[in-house]
mmCIF file of C-alpha atoms and ligand atoms in Angstrom:
data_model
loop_
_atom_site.group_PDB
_atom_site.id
_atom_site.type_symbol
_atom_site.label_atom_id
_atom_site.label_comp_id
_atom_site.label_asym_id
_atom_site.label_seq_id
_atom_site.Cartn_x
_atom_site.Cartn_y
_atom_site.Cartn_z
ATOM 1 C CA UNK Q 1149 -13.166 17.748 2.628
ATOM 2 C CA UNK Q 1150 -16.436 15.911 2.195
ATOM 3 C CA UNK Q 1151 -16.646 14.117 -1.424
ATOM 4 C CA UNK Q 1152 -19.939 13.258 -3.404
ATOM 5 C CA UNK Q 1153 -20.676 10.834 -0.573
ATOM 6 C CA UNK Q 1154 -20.331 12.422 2.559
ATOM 7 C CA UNK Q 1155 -16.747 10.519 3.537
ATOM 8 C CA UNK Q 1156 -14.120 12.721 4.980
ATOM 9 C CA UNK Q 1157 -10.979 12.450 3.134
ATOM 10 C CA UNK Q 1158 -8.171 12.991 4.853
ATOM 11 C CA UNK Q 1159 -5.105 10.305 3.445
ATOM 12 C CA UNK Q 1160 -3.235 10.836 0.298
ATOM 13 C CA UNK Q 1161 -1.164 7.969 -0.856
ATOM 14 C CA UNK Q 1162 1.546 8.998 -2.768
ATOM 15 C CA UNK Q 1163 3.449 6.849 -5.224
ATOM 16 C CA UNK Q 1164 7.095 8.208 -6.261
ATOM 17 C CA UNK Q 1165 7.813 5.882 -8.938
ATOM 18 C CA UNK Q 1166 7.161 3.208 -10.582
ATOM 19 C CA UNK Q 1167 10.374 1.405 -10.515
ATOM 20 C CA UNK Q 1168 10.686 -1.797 -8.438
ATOM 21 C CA UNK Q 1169 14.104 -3.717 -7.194
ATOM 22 C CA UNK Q 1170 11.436 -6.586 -7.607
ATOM 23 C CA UNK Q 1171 9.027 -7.995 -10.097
ATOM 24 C CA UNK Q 1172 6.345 -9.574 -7.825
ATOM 25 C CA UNK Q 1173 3.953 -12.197 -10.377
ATOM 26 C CA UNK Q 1174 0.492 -10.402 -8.650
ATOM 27 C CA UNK Q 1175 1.885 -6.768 -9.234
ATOM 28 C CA UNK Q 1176 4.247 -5.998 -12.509
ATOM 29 C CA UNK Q 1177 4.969 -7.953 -15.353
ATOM 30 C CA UNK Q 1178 8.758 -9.720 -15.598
ATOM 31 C CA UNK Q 1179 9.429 -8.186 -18.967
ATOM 32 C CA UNK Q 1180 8.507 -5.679 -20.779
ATOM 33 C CA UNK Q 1181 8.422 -2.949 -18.232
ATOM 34 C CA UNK Q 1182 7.965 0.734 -19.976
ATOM 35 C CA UNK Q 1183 9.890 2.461 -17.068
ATOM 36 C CA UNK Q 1184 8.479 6.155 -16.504
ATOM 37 C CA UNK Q 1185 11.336 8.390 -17.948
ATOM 38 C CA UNK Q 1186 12.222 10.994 -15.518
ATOM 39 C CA UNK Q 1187 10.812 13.594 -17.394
ATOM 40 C CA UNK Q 1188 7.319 12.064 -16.745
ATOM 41 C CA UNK Q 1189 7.296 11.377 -13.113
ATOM 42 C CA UNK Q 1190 7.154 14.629 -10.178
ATOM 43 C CA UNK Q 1191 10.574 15.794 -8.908
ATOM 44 C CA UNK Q 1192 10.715 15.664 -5.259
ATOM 45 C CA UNK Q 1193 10.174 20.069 -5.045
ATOM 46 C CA UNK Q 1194 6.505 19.317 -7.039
ATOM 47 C CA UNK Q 1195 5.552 16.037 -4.694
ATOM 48 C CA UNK Q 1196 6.347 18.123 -1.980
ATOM 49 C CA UNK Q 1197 4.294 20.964 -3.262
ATOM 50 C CA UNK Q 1198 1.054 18.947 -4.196
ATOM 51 C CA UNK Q 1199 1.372 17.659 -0.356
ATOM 52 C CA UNK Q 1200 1.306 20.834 0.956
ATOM 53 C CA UNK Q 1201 -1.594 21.941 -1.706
ATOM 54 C CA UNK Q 1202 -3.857 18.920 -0.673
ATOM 55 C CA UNK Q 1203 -4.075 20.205 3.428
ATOM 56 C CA UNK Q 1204 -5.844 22.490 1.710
ATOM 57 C CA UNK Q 1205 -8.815 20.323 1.051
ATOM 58 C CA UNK Q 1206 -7.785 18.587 4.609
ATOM 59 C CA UNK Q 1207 -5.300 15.523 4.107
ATOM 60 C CA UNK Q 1208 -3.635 15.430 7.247
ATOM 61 C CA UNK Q 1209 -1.676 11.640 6.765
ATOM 62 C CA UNK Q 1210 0.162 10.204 4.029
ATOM 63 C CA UNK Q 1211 1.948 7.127 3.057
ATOM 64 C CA UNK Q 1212 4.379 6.655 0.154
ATOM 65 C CA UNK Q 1213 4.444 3.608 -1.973
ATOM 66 C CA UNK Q 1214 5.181 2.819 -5.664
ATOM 67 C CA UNK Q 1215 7.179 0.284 -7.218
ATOM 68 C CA UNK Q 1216 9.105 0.277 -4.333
ATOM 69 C CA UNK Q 1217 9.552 3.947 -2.190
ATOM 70 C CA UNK Q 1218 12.621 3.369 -1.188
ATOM 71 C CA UNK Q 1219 14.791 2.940 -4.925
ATOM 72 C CA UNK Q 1220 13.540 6.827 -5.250
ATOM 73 C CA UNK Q 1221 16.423 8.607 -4.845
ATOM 74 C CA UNK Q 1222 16.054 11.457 -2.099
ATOM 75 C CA UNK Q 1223 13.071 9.611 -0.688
ATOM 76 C CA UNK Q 1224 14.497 10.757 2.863
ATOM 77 C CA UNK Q 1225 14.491 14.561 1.765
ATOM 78 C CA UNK Q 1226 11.327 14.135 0.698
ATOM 79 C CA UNK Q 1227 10.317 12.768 3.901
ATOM 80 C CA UNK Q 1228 11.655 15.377 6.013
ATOM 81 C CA UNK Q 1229 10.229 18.016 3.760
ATOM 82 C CA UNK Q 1230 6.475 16.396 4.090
ATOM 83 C CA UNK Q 1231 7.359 16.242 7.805
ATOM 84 C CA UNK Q 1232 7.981 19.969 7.831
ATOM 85 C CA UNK Q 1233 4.237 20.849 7.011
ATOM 86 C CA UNK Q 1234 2.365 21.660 10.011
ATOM 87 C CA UNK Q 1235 -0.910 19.796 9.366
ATOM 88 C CA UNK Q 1236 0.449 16.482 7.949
ATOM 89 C CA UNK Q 1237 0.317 14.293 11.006
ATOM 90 C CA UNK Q 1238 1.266 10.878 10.120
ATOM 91 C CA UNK Q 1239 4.073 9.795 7.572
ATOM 92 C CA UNK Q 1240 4.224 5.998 6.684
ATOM 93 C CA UNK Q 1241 5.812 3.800 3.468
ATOM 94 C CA UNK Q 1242 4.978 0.379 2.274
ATOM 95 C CA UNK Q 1243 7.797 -1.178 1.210
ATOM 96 C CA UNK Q 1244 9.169 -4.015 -0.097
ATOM 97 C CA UNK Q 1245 12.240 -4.002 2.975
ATOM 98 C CA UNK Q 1246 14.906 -5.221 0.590
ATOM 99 C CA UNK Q 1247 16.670 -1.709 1.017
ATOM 100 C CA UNK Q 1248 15.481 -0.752 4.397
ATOM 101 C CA UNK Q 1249 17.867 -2.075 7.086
ATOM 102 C CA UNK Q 1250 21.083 0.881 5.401
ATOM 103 C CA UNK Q 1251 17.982 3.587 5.201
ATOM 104 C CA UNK Q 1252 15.780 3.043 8.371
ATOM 105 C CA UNK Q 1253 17.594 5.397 10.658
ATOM 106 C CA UNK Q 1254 17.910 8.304 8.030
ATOM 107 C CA UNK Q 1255 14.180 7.418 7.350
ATOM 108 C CA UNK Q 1256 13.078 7.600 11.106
ATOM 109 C CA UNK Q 1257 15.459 10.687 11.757
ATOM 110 C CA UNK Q 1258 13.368 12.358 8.741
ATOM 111 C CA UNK Q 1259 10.334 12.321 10.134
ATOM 112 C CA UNK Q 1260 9.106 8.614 9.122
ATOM 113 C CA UNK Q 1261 6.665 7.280 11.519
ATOM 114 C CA UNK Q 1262 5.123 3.900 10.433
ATOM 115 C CA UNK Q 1263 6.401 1.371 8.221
ATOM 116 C CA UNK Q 1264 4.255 -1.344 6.442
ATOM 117 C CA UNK Q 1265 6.540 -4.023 5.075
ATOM 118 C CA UNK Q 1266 5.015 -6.417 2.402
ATOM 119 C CA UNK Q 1267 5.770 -10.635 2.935
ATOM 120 C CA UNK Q 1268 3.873 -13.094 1.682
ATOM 121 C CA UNK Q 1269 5.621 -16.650 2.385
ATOM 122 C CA UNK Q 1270 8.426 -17.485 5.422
ATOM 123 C CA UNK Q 1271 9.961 -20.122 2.566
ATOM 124 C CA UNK Q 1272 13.074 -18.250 0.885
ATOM 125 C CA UNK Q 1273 12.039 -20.721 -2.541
ATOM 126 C CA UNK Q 1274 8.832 -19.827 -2.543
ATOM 127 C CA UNK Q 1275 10.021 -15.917 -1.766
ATOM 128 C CA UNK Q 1276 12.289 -15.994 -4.611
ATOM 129 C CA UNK Q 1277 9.511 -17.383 -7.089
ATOM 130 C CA UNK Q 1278 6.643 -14.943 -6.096
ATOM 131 C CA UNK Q 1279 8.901 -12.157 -5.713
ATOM 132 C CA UNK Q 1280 11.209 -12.997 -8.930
ATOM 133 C CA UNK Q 1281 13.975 -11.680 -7.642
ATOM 134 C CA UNK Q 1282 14.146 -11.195 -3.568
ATOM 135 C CA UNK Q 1283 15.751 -12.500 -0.515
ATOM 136 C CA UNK Q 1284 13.464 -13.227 2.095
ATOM 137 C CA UNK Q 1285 16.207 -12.477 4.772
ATOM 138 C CA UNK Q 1286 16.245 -8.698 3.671
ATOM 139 C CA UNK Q 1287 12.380 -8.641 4.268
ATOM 140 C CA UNK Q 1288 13.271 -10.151 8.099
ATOM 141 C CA UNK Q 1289 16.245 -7.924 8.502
ATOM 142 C CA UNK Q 1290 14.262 -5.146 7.726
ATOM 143 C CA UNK Q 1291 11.401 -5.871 10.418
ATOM 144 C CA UNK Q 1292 13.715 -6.700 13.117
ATOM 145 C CA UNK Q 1293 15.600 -3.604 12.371
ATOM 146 C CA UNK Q 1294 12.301 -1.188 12.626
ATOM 147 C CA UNK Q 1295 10.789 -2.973 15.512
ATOM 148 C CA UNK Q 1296 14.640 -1.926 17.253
ATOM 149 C CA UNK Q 1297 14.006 1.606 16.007
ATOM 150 C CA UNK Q 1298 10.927 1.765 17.723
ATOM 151 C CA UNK Q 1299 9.355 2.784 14.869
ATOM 152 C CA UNK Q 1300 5.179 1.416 15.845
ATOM 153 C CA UNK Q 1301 3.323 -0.006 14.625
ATOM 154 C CA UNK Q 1302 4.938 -2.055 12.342
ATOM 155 C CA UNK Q 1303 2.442 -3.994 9.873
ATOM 156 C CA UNK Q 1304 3.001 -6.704 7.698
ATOM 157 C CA UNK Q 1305 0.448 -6.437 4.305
ATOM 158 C CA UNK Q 1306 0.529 -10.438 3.657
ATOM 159 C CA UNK Q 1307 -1.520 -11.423 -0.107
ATOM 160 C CA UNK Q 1308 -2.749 -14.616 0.384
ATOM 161 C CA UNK Q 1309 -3.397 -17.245 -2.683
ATOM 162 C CA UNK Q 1310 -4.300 -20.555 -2.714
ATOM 163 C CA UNK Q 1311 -1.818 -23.453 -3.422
ATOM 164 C CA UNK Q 1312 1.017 -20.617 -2.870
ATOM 165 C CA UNK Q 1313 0.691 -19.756 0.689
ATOM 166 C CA UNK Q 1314 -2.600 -20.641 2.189
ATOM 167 C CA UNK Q 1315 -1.080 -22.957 3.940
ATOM 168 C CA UNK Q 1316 1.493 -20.681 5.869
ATOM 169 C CA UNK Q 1317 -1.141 -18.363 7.642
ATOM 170 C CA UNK Q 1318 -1.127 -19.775 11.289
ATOM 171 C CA UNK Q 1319 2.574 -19.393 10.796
ATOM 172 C CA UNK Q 1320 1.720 -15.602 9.995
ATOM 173 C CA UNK Q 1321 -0.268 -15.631 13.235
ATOM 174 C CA UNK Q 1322 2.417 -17.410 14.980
ATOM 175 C CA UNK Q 1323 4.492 -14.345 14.311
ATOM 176 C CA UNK Q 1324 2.173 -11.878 15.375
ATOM 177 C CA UNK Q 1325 1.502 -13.536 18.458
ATOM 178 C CA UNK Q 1326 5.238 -13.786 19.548
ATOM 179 C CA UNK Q 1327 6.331 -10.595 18.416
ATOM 180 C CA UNK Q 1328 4.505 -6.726 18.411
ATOM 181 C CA UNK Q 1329 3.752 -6.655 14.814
ATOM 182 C CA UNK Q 1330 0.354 -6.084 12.888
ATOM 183 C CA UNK Q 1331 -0.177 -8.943 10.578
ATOM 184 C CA UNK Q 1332 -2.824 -8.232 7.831
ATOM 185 C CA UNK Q 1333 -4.097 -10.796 5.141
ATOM 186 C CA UNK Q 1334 -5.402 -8.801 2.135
ATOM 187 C CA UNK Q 1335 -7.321 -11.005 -0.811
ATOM 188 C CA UNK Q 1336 -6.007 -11.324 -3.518
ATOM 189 C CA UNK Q 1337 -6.974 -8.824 -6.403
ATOM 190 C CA UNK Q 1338 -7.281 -8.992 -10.284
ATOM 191 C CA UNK Q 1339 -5.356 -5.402 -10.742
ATOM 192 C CA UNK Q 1340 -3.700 -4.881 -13.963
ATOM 193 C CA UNK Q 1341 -5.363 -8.308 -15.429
ATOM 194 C CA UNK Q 1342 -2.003 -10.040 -14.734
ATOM 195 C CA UNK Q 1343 -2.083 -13.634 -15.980
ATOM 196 C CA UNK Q 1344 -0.996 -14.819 -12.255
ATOM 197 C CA UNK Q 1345 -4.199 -13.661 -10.585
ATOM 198 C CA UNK Q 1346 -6.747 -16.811 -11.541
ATOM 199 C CA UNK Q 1347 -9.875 -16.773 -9.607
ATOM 200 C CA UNK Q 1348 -9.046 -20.232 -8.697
ATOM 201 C CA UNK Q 1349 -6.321 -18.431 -6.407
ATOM 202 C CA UNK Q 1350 -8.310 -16.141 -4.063
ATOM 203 C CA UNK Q 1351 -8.710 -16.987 -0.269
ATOM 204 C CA UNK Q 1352 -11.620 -15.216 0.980
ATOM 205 C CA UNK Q 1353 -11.569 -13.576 4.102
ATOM 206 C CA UNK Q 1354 -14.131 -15.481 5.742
ATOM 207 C CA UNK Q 1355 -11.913 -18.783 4.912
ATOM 208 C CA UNK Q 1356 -8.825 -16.906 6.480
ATOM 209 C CA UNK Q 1357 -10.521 -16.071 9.434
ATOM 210 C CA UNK Q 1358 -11.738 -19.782 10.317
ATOM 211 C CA UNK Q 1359 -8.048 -20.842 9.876
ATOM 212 C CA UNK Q 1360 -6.872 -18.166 12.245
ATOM 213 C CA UNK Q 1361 -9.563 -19.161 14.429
ATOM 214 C CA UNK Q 1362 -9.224 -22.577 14.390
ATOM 215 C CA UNK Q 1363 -6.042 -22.408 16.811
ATOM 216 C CA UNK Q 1364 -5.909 -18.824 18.114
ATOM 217 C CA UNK Q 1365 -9.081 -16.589 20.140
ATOM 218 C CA UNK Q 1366 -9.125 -13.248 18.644
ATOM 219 C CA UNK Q 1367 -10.412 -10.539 20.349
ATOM 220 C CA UNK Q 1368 -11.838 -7.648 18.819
ATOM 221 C CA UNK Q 1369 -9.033 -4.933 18.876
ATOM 222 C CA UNK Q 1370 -10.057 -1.102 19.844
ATOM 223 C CA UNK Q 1371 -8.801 0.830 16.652
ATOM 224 C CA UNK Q 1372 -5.857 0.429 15.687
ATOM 225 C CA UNK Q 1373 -3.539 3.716 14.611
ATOM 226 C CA UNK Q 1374 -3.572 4.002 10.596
ATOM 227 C CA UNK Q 1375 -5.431 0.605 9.923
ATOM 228 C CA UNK Q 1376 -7.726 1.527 7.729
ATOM 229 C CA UNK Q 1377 -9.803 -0.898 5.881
ATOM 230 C CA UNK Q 1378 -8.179 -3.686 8.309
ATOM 231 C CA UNK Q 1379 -10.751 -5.169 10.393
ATOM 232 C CA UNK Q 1380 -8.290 -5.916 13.835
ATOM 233 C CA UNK Q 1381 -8.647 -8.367 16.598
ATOM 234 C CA UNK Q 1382 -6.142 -8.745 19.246
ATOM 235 C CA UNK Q 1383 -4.699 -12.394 19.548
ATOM 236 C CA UNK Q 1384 -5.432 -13.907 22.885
ATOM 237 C CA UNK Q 1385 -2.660 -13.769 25.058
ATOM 238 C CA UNK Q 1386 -0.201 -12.695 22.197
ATOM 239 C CA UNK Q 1387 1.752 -9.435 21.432
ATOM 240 C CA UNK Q 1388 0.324 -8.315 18.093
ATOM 241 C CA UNK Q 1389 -2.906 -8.099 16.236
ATOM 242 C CA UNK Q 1390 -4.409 -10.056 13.286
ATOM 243 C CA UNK Q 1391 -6.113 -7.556 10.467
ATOM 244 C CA UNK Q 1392 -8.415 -8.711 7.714
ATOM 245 C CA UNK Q 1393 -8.568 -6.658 4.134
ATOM 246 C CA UNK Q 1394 -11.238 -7.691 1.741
ATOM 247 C CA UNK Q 1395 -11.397 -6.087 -0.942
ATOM 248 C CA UNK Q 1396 -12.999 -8.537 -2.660
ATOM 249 C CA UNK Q 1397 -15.429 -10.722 -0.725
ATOM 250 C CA UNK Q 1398 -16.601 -7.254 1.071
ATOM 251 C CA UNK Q 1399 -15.779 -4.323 0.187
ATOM 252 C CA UNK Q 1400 -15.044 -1.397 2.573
ATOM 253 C CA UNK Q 1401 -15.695 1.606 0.361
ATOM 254 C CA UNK Q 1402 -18.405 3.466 2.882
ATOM 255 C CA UNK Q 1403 -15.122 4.080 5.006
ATOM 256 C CA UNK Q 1404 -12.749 4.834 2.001
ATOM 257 C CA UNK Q 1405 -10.683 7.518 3.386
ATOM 258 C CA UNK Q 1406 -8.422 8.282 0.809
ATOM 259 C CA UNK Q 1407 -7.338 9.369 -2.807
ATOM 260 C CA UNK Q 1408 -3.939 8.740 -4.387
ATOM 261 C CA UNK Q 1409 -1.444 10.256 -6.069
ATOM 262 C CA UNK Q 1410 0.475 8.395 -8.832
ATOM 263 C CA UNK Q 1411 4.072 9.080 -9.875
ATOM 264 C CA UNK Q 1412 3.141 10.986 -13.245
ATOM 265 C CA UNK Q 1413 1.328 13.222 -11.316
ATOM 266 C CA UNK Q 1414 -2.301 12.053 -11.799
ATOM 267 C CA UNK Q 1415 -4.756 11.844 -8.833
ATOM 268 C CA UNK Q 1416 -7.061 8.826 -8.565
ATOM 269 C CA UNK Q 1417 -10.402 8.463 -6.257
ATOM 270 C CA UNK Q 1418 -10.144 4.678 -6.291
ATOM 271 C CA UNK Q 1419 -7.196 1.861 -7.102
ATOM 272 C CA UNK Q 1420 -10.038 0.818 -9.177
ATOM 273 C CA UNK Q 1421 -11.242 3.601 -10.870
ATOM 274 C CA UNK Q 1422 -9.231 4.931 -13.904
ATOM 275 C CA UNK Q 1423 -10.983 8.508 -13.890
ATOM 276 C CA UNK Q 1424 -7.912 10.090 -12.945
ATOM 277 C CA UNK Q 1425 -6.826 14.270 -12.508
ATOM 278 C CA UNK Q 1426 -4.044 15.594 -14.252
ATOM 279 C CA UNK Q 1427 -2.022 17.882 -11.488
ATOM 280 C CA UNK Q 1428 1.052 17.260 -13.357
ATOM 281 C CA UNK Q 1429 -0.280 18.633 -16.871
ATOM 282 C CA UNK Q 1430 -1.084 21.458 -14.276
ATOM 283 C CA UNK Q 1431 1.986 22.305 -13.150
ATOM 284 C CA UNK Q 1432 3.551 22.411 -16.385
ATOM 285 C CA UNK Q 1433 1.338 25.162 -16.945
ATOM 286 C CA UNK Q 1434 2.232 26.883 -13.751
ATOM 287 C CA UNK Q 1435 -0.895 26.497 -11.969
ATOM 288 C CA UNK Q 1436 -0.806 28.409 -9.326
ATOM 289 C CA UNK Q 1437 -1.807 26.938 -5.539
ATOM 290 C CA UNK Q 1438 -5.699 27.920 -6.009
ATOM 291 C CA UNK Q 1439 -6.131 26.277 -9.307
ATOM 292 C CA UNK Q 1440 -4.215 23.040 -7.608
ATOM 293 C CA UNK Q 1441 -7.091 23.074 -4.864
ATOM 294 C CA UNK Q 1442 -9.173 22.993 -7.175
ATOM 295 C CA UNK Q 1443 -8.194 19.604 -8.784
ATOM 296 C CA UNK Q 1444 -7.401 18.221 -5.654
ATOM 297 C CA UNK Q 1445 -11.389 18.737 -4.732
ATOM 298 C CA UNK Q 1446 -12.269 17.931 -8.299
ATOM 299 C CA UNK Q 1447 -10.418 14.257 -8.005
ATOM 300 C CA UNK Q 1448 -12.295 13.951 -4.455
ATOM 301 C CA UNK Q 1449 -15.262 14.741 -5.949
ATOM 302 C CA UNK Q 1450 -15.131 12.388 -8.907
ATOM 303 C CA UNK Q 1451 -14.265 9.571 -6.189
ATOM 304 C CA UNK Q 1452 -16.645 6.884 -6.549
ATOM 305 C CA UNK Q 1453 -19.253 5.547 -4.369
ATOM 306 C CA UNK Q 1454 -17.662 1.716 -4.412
ATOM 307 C CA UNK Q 1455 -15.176 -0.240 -6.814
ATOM 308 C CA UNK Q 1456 -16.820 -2.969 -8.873
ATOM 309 C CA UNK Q 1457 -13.634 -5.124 -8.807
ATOM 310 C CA UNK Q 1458 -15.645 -8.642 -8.849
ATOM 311 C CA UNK Q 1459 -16.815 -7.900 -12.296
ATOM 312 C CA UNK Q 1460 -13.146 -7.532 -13.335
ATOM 313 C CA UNK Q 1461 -10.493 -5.111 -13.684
ATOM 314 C CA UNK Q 1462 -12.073 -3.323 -16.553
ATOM 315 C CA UNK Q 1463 -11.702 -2.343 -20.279
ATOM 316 C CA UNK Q 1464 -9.476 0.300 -20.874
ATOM 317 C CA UNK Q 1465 -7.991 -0.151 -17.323
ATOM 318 C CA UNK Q 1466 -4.375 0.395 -17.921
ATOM 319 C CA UNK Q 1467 -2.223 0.594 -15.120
ATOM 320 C CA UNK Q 1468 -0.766 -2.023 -12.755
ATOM 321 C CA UNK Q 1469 -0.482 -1.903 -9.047
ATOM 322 C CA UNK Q 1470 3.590 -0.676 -9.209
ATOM 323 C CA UNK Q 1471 1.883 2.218 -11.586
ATOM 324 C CA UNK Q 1472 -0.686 3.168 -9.640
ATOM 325 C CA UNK Q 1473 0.812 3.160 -6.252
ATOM 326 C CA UNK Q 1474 -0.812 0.049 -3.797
HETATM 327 N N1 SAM O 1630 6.767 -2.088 -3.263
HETATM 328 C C1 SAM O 1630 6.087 -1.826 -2.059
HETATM 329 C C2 SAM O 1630 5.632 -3.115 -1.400
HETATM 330 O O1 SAM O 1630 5.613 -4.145 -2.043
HETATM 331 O O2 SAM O 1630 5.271 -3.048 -0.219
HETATM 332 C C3 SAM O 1630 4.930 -0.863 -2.204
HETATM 333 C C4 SAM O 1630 4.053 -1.001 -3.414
HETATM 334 S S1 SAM O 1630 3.100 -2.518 -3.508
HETATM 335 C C5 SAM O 1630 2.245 -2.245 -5.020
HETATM 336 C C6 SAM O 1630 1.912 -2.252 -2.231
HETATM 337 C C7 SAM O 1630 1.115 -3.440 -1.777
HETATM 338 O O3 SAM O 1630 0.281 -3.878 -2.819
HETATM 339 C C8 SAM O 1630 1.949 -4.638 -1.367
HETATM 340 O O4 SAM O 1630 1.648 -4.974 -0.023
HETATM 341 C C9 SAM O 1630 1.509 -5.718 -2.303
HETATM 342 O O5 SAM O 1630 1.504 -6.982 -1.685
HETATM 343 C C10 SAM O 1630 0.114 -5.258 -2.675
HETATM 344 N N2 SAM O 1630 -0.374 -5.830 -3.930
HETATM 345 C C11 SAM O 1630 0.199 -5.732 -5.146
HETATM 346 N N3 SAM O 1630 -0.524 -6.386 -6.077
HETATM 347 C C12 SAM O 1630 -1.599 -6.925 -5.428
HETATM 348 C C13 SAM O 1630 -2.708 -7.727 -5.816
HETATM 349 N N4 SAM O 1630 -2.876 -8.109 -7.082
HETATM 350 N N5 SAM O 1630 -3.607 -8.102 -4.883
HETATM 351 C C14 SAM O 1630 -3.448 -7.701 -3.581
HETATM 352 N N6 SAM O 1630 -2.439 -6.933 -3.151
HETATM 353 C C15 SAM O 1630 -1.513 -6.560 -4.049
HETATM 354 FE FE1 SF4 O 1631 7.463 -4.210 -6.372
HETATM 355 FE FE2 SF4 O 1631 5.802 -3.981 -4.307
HETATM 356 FE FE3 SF4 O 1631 4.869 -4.630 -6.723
HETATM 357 FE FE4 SF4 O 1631 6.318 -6.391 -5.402
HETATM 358 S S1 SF4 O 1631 4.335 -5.572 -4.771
HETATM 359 S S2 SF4 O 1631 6.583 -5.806 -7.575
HETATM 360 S S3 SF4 O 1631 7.729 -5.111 -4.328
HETATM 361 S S4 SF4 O 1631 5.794 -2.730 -6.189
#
C-alpha cells in the first residue's frame, strides 16, 4: 500500500516486548523500568494474527526487535508461525546476541533468515559500561555462531558517540574487511530524552565516512538485501561492506519503507512520531480481520512525510527505544 506520500510500504517491524537482559545508557533507563505486565503486551496467537492482517495492505518482510527479541518466550514459535504465511518473504531480528549462540539453530530451523546483531565497542570495559550489564564475548560468540549457520547477511548496527567509541571505527572496518559481515554506523539519536545522549556526543556521518576513508577505498555496493536506510559501499579488496545510517545529519524518510508495531499492540508510522493506532484496543473488542485492515491502512496513512528529530525528541514523547521497538 501507497501512504499519504506515495512510498510503498512493505516492512513491519515488530517489537515483542519490552524487556531487556540489558540496560544500554542510549536506550532504557537503569532503574526505574515500568515493565509491560503481560496482560498489556500481544500473546504470540494475536502478533501472529496482526502479521498475517498487515499482507493485507502488502507487508511482505518483517523483523522483530524490542527490548531484546530473544528473552520473549516462544519467540521461535512465533517465528515459524510468521514463516508459515505465504506472502511474508523475509524474517530477520535485531538482537542484542547475549542469548543467541543456545537459540540460533531453533531460530534458523524456524524460518529465521537474517540476523542483525547490535555492538558498539571491541573493549569488554567499555562493553560492560555502555551496555550495564553485558559480556562482550556473548555478542562475538553469537556472530561467529550465525556466520557458521550460514545464516546471510549478517549485519552489525554499531551507535557511534564521541569520546566512547569514535575512536574504534577502523577497527569496525577492520572486521568487515576480514570477515563477510555488514558493518553499519548509525548516529547517534536523542530518543526517549535519555540524559546519556548530549549533543556533544554525536559523530556525523560525513565525519565517519572520512575516517573510514582515510585507510580503506570503498566502493559503492549494488543493493544490498534488507539494508534499508544504509547507504553501502563495498570495502576494497575486503569480504564485507561498510553501511552508513543518518538519521540525523540526513535524513532518509523519502525511502521510509516501513511502519512498526510495538509490544502493546500500537502501530507507529515513524520511531519519531508518537501518533500511534491502537490494534490492540481492537482486538479486545474482537475486531474482526476487515476492521484490522483498516487500521493497518489508517497507521500507514497517518505516517509522516519526515521526522523532525534535530529539533528534539518532543513534548509529550513518551516512549524509549526498548518501548518502541528500534
Ligand atoms: N535489543 C536489541 C538490540 O539491541 O539489538 C533490539 C532492540 S534495540 C532498541 C535496536 C537498535 O536500536 C540497536 O541496534 C541499538 O543500538 C539501537 N539504538 C537504541 N537506542 C539508540 C539511540 N539512542 N541512537 C541510535 N541507535 C539506538
Ligand atoms: Fe536492550 Fe537493545 Fe536497548 Fe540495549 S539497545 S537496552 S540491548 S533493547
Amino acid at each position: 500500500m501507497l501512504d499519504s506520500y506515495d512510498r510503498k510500504i512493505e516492512y513491519l517491524r515488530v517489537s515483542v516486548t519490552d524487556r531487556c537482559n540489558l540496560r544500554c545508557r542510549y536506550c532504557m533507563p537503569e532503574e526505574g523500568i515500568a515493565d509491560e505486565g503481560h496482560s498489556n503486551i500481544l500473546t504470540l496467537e494475536q502478533i501472529a494474527r496482526l502479521v498475517k492482517v498487515s499482507t493485507k495492505v502488502g507487508i511482505r518482510k518483517v523483523r522483530f526487535t524490542g527490548g531484546e527479541p530473544l528473552v520473549r518466550k516462544d519467540i521461535v514459535k512465533l517465528i515459524a508461525e510468521v514463516a508459515e504465511i505465504p506472502q511474508i518473504e523475509d524474517i530477520a531480528i535485531t538482537t542484542n546476541g547475549m542469548l543467541f549462540d543456545g537459540m540460533a539453530e531453533d531460530l534458523k530451523a524456524a524460518g529465521l533468515k537474517r540476523v542483525n546483531f547490535s555492538l558498539d565497542t571491541f573493549v569488554p570495559e567499555k562493553f560492560r559500561y555502555i551496555t550495564r550489564r553485558g559480556n562482550l564475548h556473548d555478542v562475538t560468540r553469537a556472530i561467529e555462531k550465525a556466520l557458521k549457520l550460514g545464516i546471510a547477511p549478517v549485519k552489525i548496527n554499531t551507535v557511534v558517540m564521541k569520546d566512547f567509541n569514535d575512536d574504534e571505527i577502523l577497527d569496525f572496518v577492520k572486521l568487515a574487511y576480514e570477515m563477510p559481515l555488514n558493518v553499519r554506523f548509525i548516529e547517534f539519536m536523542p530518543i526517549g530524552d535519555l540524559p546519556f545522549y548530549k549533543k556533544e556526543r554525536l559523530v556525523s556521518m560525513s565525519e565517519i565516512k572520512q575516517t573510514v576513508e582515510s585507510r580503506y577505498e570503498l566502493l559503492k555496493s549494488s543493493m544490498l538485501k534488507g539494508n534499508g536506510p544504509a547507504k553501502s559501499y563495498q570495502i576494497k579488496g575486503g569480504m564485507g561492506t561498510i553501511g552508513f545510517i543518518s538519521a540525523m545529519s540526513n535524513h532518509f524518510c523519502s525511502e521510509c519503507n516501513r511502519i512498526r508495531m510495538t509490544a502493546d499492540g500500537k502501530l507507529r508510522g515513524c520511531l519519531f512520531d508518537k501518533g500511534e493506532v491502537n490494534l490492540k484496543l481492537a482486538l479486545e473488542n474482537d475486531a474482526n480481520d476487515e476492521e484490522l485492515v483498516r487500521l493497518f491502512g489508517e497507521a500507514i496513512k497517518k505516517k509522516p512525510a519526515r521526522h523532525h528529530m534535530d529539533e528534539g525528541w518532543g513534548v509529550g514523547n513518551e516512549r524509549k527505544m526498548y518501548q518502541i521497538g528500534g
